[in-house]
Short mmCIF file of C-alpha atoms and ligand atoms in Angstrom, two decimals:
data_model
loop_
_atom_site.label_atom_id
_atom_site.label_comp_id
_atom_site.label_asym_id
_atom_site.label_seq_id
_atom_site.Cartn_x
_atom_site.Cartn_y
_atom_site.Cartn_z
CA MET S 518 -25.58 -31.91 -14.68
CA SER S 519 -26.34 -34.35 -11.93
CA ILE S 520 -27.17 -33.68 -8.37
CA TYR S 521 -23.66 -34.81 -7.43
CA HIS S 522 -22.02 -32.11 -9.59
CA VAL S 523 -24.19 -29.55 -7.88
CA ILE S 524 -23.36 -30.69 -4.45
CA GLY S 525 -19.63 -30.88 -5.35
CA ILE S 526 -19.73 -27.20 -6.66
CA VAL S 527 -21.51 -26.10 -3.58
CA ILE S 528 -19.01 -27.80 -1.29
CA ALA S 529 -16.13 -26.32 -3.38
CA LEU S 530 -17.54 -22.84 -3.10
CA ILE S 531 -17.96 -23.18 0.72
CA ILE S 532 -14.39 -24.32 0.95
CA ILE S 533 -13.12 -21.47 -1.09
CA LEU S 534 -15.24 -18.91 0.90
CA TYR S 535 -14.00 -20.41 4.21
CA SER S 536 -10.34 -20.40 3.12
CA THR S 537 -10.54 -16.80 1.72
CA ILE S 538 -12.02 -15.51 4.97
CA ILE S 539 -9.36 -17.40 6.97
CA LEU S 540 -6.67 -15.96 4.61
CA PHE S 541 -7.88 -12.37 5.12
CA SER S 542 -8.73 -12.69 8.83
CA HIS S 543 -6.57 -11.10 11.44
CA GLN S 544 -4.90 -12.31 14.52
CA PRO S 545 -4.05 -9.53 16.89
CA ARG S 546 -0.27 -9.25 17.75
CA GLU S 547 0.54 -10.15 21.22
CA PRO S 548 1.98 -7.24 23.19
CA LEU S 549 5.76 -7.38 23.75
CA PRO S 550 6.97 -7.46 27.29
CA ASN S 551 8.01 -3.75 27.43
CA GLU S 552 4.55 -2.72 26.14
CA PHE S 553 3.05 -3.31 29.61
CA PHE S 554 4.91 -0.37 31.01
CA TYR S 555 4.38 3.36 30.63
CA THR S 556 6.20 6.58 31.25
CA THR S 557 4.90 9.81 32.68
CA ASN S 558 6.10 13.29 33.60
CA ASP S 559 8.40 12.50 36.46
CA GLU S 560 12.04 11.53 36.40
CA GLU S 561 13.14 10.63 32.96
CA ASN S 562 13.16 7.02 31.84
CA LEU S 563 11.30 5.70 34.84
CA LYS S 564 8.89 3.03 33.69
CA TYR S 565 5.79 1.93 35.52
CA GLU S 566 3.61 -1.13 35.01
CA LEU S 567 0.13 -0.69 33.52
CA PRO S 568 -2.83 -2.16 35.47
CA PRO S 569 -3.57 -5.79 34.50
CA ARG S 570 -5.15 -6.30 31.08
CA ALA S 571 -8.96 -6.50 31.16
CA THR S 572 -10.60 -9.80 30.48
CA PRO S 573 -14.34 -10.46 29.97
CA ASN S 574 -14.67 -11.83 33.53
CA SER S 575 -12.25 -9.65 35.39
CA GLN S 576 -13.27 -8.29 38.80
CA TYR S 577 -11.24 -5.14 38.39
CA LYS S 578 -13.04 -2.07 39.80
CA PRO S 579 -12.39 1.12 37.93
CA GLU S 580 -10.27 3.55 40.01
CA ILE S 581 -11.12 6.83 38.34
CA GLU S 582 -14.00 8.36 36.46
CA ILE S 583 -12.59 8.93 32.95
CA SER S 584 -9.92 7.39 30.72
CA ILE S 585 -8.96 9.04 27.50
CA ILE S 586 -7.15 6.87 25.06
CA ILE S 587 -5.34 8.49 22.19
CA PRO S 588 -3.80 6.31 19.50
CA CYS S 589 -0.74 8.21 17.93
CA TYR S 590 1.42 7.54 15.03
CA ASN S 591 3.71 10.46 14.26
CA GLU S 592 1.38 13.08 15.61
CA ILE S 593 3.77 15.83 16.76
CA SER S 594 2.02 18.36 14.44
CA ARG S 595 -1.58 17.62 15.53
CA LEU S 596 -1.45 16.29 19.00
CA GLY S 597 -0.72 19.62 20.66
CA LYS S 598 -4.12 21.19 19.98
CA MET S 599 -5.89 17.97 21.07
CA LEU S 600 -4.02 17.80 24.30
CA ASP S 601 -4.48 21.55 25.11
CA GLU S 602 -8.16 21.26 24.64
CA SER S 603 -8.73 17.98 26.52
CA ILE S 604 -6.35 18.68 29.46
CA GLU S 605 -8.10 22.12 29.99
CA TYR S 606 -11.48 20.47 30.02
CA LEU S 607 -10.50 17.56 32.21
CA GLU S 608 -8.45 19.59 34.77
CA GLU S 609 -11.42 21.89 35.30
CA ASN S 610 -14.10 19.19 35.38
CA TYR S 611 -12.49 16.06 36.57
CA SER S 612 -9.27 17.14 38.28
CA GLY S 613 -7.49 14.07 39.95
CA ASN S 614 -10.15 11.78 38.58
CA TYR S 615 -9.03 11.06 35.01
CA GLU S 616 -6.12 9.74 32.91
CA ILE S 617 -4.92 10.30 29.44
CA LEU S 618 -3.38 7.19 27.94
CA ILE S 619 -1.33 8.00 24.95
CA VAL S 620 -0.58 4.85 22.94
CA ASP S 621 2.35 5.69 20.70
CA ASP S 622 2.20 3.23 17.86
CA GLY S 623 5.80 3.13 16.91
CA SER S 624 6.25 6.86 16.04
CA THR S 625 9.53 7.92 14.86
CA ASP S 626 9.02 11.78 15.21
CA GLY S 627 9.21 11.95 19.09
CA THR S 628 5.40 11.93 19.76
CA ALA S 629 6.02 10.24 23.08
CA LYS S 630 8.40 12.99 24.32
CA PHE S 631 6.11 15.67 23.04
CA ALA S 632 3.15 14.33 25.04
CA ILE S 633 5.34 14.25 28.19
CA THR S 634 6.44 17.82 27.59
CA LYS S 635 2.80 18.79 27.46
CA ALA S 636 2.09 17.23 30.80
CA LYS S 637 4.99 19.20 32.26
CA GLN S 638 3.67 22.40 30.72
CA PHE S 639 0.33 21.85 32.43
CA LYS S 640 2.13 20.73 35.65
CA LEU S 641 0.01 17.63 35.77
CA GLN S 642 0.43 15.31 38.65
CA PRO S 643 2.52 12.32 37.48
CA HIS S 644 0.54 9.27 36.28
CA ILE S 645 -2.38 11.35 34.92
CA LEU S 646 -0.87 11.45 31.56
CA ARG S 647 0.73 8.11 30.59
CA VAL S 648 2.50 7.23 27.54
CA VAL S 649 2.78 3.56 26.33
CA GLN S 650 5.15 3.08 23.49
CA LEU S 651 4.48 0.16 21.20
CA ALA S 652 7.83 -1.38 20.11
CA LYS S 653 6.47 -2.22 16.75
CA ASN S 654 3.70 -0.43 14.80
CA ARG S 655 0.29 -2.25 15.13
CA GLY S 656 -2.13 0.00 13.41
CA LYS S 657 -4.84 2.17 14.81
CA GLY S 658 -7.13 -0.63 15.97
CA GLY S 659 -4.24 -2.41 17.73
CA ALA S 660 -3.23 0.78 19.56
CA VAL S 661 -6.75 1.60 20.67
CA THR S 662 -7.30 -2.02 21.81
CA HIS S 663 -4.06 -2.05 23.77
CA GLY S 664 -5.06 1.19 25.53
CA LEU S 665 -8.50 0.30 26.42
CA LEU S 666 -7.43 -3.09 27.79
CA HIS S 667 -5.21 -1.12 30.30
CA SER S 668 -7.49 1.75 31.08
CA ARG S 669 -8.66 2.40 34.65
CA GLY S 670 -11.85 4.50 34.01
CA LYS S 671 -15.49 3.89 34.72
CA PHE S 672 -15.88 5.42 31.36
CA SER S 673 -13.31 5.29 28.62
CA LEU S 674 -13.15 7.36 25.45
CA PHE S 675 -10.99 6.76 22.55
CA ALA S 676 -10.30 9.99 20.59
CA ASP S 677 -8.24 10.69 17.46
CA ALA S 678 -5.07 12.63 18.03
CA ASP S 679 -6.09 15.28 15.33
CA GLY S 680 -8.69 16.77 17.59
CA ALA S 681 -11.14 16.89 14.79
CA THR S 682 -14.02 16.34 17.29
CA LYS S 683 -14.74 19.15 19.74
CA PHE S 684 -13.48 17.64 23.01
CA SER S 685 -16.11 19.21 25.27
CA ASP S 686 -18.70 17.16 23.41
CA ILE S 687 -17.51 14.34 25.73
CA HIS S 688 -20.22 15.49 28.16
CA LYS S 689 -22.90 14.39 25.81
CA LEU S 690 -21.48 10.87 25.56
CA LEU S 691 -21.02 10.69 29.27
CA SER S 692 -24.47 11.78 30.23
CA TYR S 693 -25.84 9.00 28.01
CA LEU S 694 -23.58 6.36 29.53
CA LYS S 695 -24.34 7.39 33.07
CA GLN S 696 -27.97 6.47 32.49
CA GLN S 697 -27.16 2.92 31.33
CA ASP S 698 -27.17 -0.02 33.59
CA LYS S 699 -25.74 -2.57 31.14
CA PRO S 700 -22.67 -2.60 28.81
CA SER S 701 -23.06 0.35 26.50
CA ILE S 702 -21.33 2.35 23.79
CA ALA S 703 -21.81 6.05 23.07
CA ILE S 704 -20.78 6.69 19.43
CA GLY S 705 -19.72 10.14 18.41
CA SER S 706 -21.42 10.84 15.15
CA ARG S 707 -21.05 13.08 12.14
CA ALA S 708 -24.20 11.90 10.40
CA HIS S 709 -25.98 15.06 11.19
CA MET S 710 -23.44 16.93 9.04
CA VAL S 711 -23.96 15.07 5.83
CA ASN S 712 -25.51 17.93 3.94
CA THR S 713 -23.37 20.75 5.45
CA ASP S 714 -20.31 22.50 4.11
CA ALA S 715 -17.86 20.23 5.97
CA VAL S 716 -18.90 17.40 3.85
CA VAL S 717 -19.98 18.92 0.60
CA LYS S 718 -16.65 20.75 0.25
CA ARG S 719 -14.93 17.33 -0.04
CA SER S 720 -14.02 16.20 -3.45
CA PHE S 721 -16.28 14.11 -5.61
CA ILE S 722 -14.04 11.03 -5.42
CA ARG S 723 -13.80 11.33 -1.71
CA ASN S 724 -17.57 11.44 -1.34
CA PHE S 725 -17.99 8.66 -3.79
CA LEU S 726 -15.67 6.43 -1.76
CA MET S 727 -17.47 7.47 1.36
CA TYR S 728 -20.86 6.53 0.02
CA GLY S 729 -19.50 3.25 -1.41
CA LEU S 730 -18.04 2.37 1.94
CA HIS S 731 -21.27 3.43 3.69
CA THR S 732 -23.21 1.07 1.51
CA LEU S 733 -20.94 -1.80 2.41
CA VAL S 734 -21.19 -0.99 6.00
CA TYR S 735 -24.88 -0.97 5.67
CA ILE S 736 -24.92 -4.46 4.14
CA PHE S 737 -22.16 -6.10 6.17
CA GLY S 738 -21.91 -3.91 9.14
CA ILE S 739 -24.05 -2.15 11.70
CA ARG S 740 -27.42 -1.02 10.42
CA GLN S 741 -28.43 0.88 13.51
CA VAL S 742 -25.35 3.15 13.26
CA GLN S 743 -24.85 5.61 10.40
CA ASP S 744 -21.43 6.95 11.20
CA THR S 745 -19.24 4.05 12.28
CA GLN S 746 -15.84 5.73 11.54
CA CYS S 747 -15.81 8.86 13.74
CA GLY S 748 -12.82 8.59 16.09
CA PHE S 749 -14.68 9.56 19.25
CA LYS S 750 -16.34 6.64 20.97
CA MET S 751 -16.99 6.03 24.69
CA PHE S 752 -17.59 2.83 26.72
CA ASN S 753 -18.57 1.96 30.23
CA TYR S 754 -16.19 -0.44 31.87
CA GLU S 755 -18.59 -3.38 31.40
CA ALA S 756 -18.43 -2.77 27.65
CA VAL S 757 -14.67 -2.37 27.61
CA LYS S 758 -14.05 -5.77 29.28
CA LYS S 759 -16.49 -7.54 27.01
CA ILE S 760 -15.33 -6.04 23.78
CA PHE S 761 -11.71 -5.33 23.64
CA PRO S 762 -10.27 -8.84 24.84
CA HIS S 763 -11.99 -10.23 21.74
CA MET S 764 -10.75 -7.82 18.99
CA HIS S 765 -8.96 -9.16 15.85
CA THR S 766 -8.83 -6.13 13.56
CA GLU S 767 -5.63 -3.96 13.99
CA ARG S 768 -6.28 -1.40 11.19
CA TRP S 769 -8.90 1.16 10.28
CA ILE S 770 -12.00 -0.77 10.09
CA PHE S 771 -11.68 -1.97 13.72
CA ASP S 772 -14.41 0.47 14.54
CA VAL S 773 -16.88 -1.88 12.79
CA GLU S 774 -15.67 -4.88 14.76
CA VAL S 775 -16.00 -2.95 17.98
CA LEU S 776 -19.61 -2.08 17.12
CA LEU S 777 -20.32 -5.52 15.86
CA LEU S 778 -19.10 -7.02 19.22
CA GLY S 779 -21.54 -4.64 20.85
CA GLU S 780 -24.41 -5.66 18.61
CA ILE S 781 -23.86 -9.34 18.88
CA GLN S 782 -23.77 -9.14 22.71
CA ASN S 783 -26.93 -6.99 22.62
CA PHE S 784 -25.36 -3.96 24.35
CA ASN S 785 -26.85 -0.50 24.28
CA LEU S 786 -25.50 1.48 21.34
CA LYS S 787 -26.27 5.07 20.71
CA GLU S 788 -25.15 7.57 18.16
CA ILE S 789 -24.68 11.07 19.51
CA ALA S 790 -24.09 14.05 17.31
CA VAL S 791 -20.76 15.81 17.93
CA ASN S 792 -19.15 18.90 16.37
CA TRP S 793 -16.41 17.89 13.95
CA GLN S 794 -14.16 19.74 11.62
CA GLU S 795 -11.83 18.39 9.04
CA ILE S 796 -8.17 18.57 10.04
CA GLU S 797 -5.42 18.51 7.54
CA GLY S 798 -2.95 15.71 7.43
CA SER S 799 -5.38 12.73 7.49
CA LYS S 800 -3.51 9.53 7.35
CA VAL S 801 -6.17 7.68 5.49
CA ASP S 802 -5.15 7.23 1.88
CA LEU S 803 -8.74 6.97 0.48
CA ALA S 804 -8.11 4.97 -2.57
CA ARG S 805 -5.94 2.39 -0.99
CA ASP S 806 -7.65 2.38 2.48
CA SER S 807 -11.19 2.14 1.20
CA ILE S 808 -10.47 -1.13 -0.49
CA ALA S 809 -8.63 -2.47 2.56
CA MET S 810 -11.64 -1.21 4.65
CA ALA S 811 -14.10 -2.89 2.33
CA ILE S 812 -12.21 -6.21 2.51
CA ASP S 813 -11.85 -6.03 6.31
CA LEU S 814 -15.65 -5.21 6.68
CA VAL S 815 -16.71 -8.22 4.69
CA VAL S 816 -14.22 -10.47 6.32
CA THR S 817 -15.09 -9.37 9.84
CA ARG S 818 -18.86 -9.90 9.37
CA VAL S 819 -18.43 -13.24 7.62
CA ALA S 820 -15.73 -14.47 10.09
CA TYR S 821 -18.19 -14.01 12.94
CA LEU S 822 -21.03 -15.60 10.95
CA LEU S 823 -18.94 -18.69 10.17
CA GLY S 824 -17.47 -18.87 13.61
CA ILE S 825 -13.88 -18.20 12.47
CA TYR S 826 -13.98 -15.32 14.90
CA LYS S 827 -15.59 -16.47 18.19
CA LEU S 828 -16.86 -14.67 21.12
CA ASN S 829 -16.29 -17.36 23.74
CA GLU S 830 -12.59 -17.53 22.97
CA CYS S 831 -10.60 -14.34 23.28
CA GLY S 832 -8.76 -13.16 20.28
CA ARG S 833 -5.64 -13.11 22.44
CA LYS S 834 -4.76 -15.39 25.33
C1 LIG F 1357 -16.22 21.92 32.01
O1 LIG F 1357 -17.41 21.30 31.56
C2 LIG F 1357 -18.58 22.16 31.17
C3 LIG F 1357 -19.73 21.26 30.84
O2 LIG F 1357 -19.35 20.29 29.90
C4 LIG F 1357 -18.00 22.96 29.96
O3 LIG F 1357 -19.07 23.87 29.53
C5 LIG F 1357 -16.74 23.72 30.34
O4 LIG F 1357 -16.27 24.39 29.14
C6 LIG F 1357 -15.73 22.79 30.86
N1 LIG F 1357 -14.55 23.49 31.25
C7 LIG F 1357 -13.50 23.70 30.39
C8 LIG F 1357 -12.38 24.50 30.98
O5 LIG F 1357 -13.44 23.18 29.30
#
């Protein structure tokens, strides 16, 4: 085989790799016009405009201390517990200085209405709890991204609607972030639970898939973080505006892109142990989703390496 053959094969392989990554790469869906509005617990059907979308260089000054972003897709059965816990905590500790932004990702079970009912039950001031309804389902990553781009807090947490993480552990994440003077991420983590009942009780196949995914995350993902998938992560505003305008990934593995964007830009990242319990009704179909996650993971890493995803150009305009 001549040197020309080898060069030819190498070039062909590079082209195939490049096109495969482009094929599997994501473009975030642009928000639709009515997705820039929210409702709250005042007169029915009144819509209010969200604050302007964050950009990496925006001069916006956060107006409140804490934003909680909760992505929801048909969460009526689980959201109640999560809201009870978080509203009690926030009312006592941050009254008047927080917001809860529910991003309803195209639910069909009345999740949005349910959330507003909760706000009424707690007699919250209007505008503390805000519900943004996405007209079309985007996926968890898309919902979280949309919420964070419109958050008003000095510190913003995204938290899963199932309430699997003990909400009051937010104070651990917050006390870390308050000590940082550059863009930083506090990462709720279950890594300390690996050998405890909560994990061992899972089925063999589930653990197997978890370890497989962890290995891939180790190779292609973020080595300094053990638990990338816990739905409890907090950011200071500097990190929010330098991460979320760049996001591409709309589905599950978006966590890894978030952390990757933090790592590439040399932000402070810290894993912080949180209390976590398994909640029934997980939406992750492990067999199907682990494969999708594995693909996304490799694609995300390689897309940044090859410059298919770029930092200096926002994923969305
Ligand atoms: C307020 O915060 C403290 C410290 O994090 C916590 O111990 C307490 O339970 C919180 N209040 C409520 C009602 O959750």
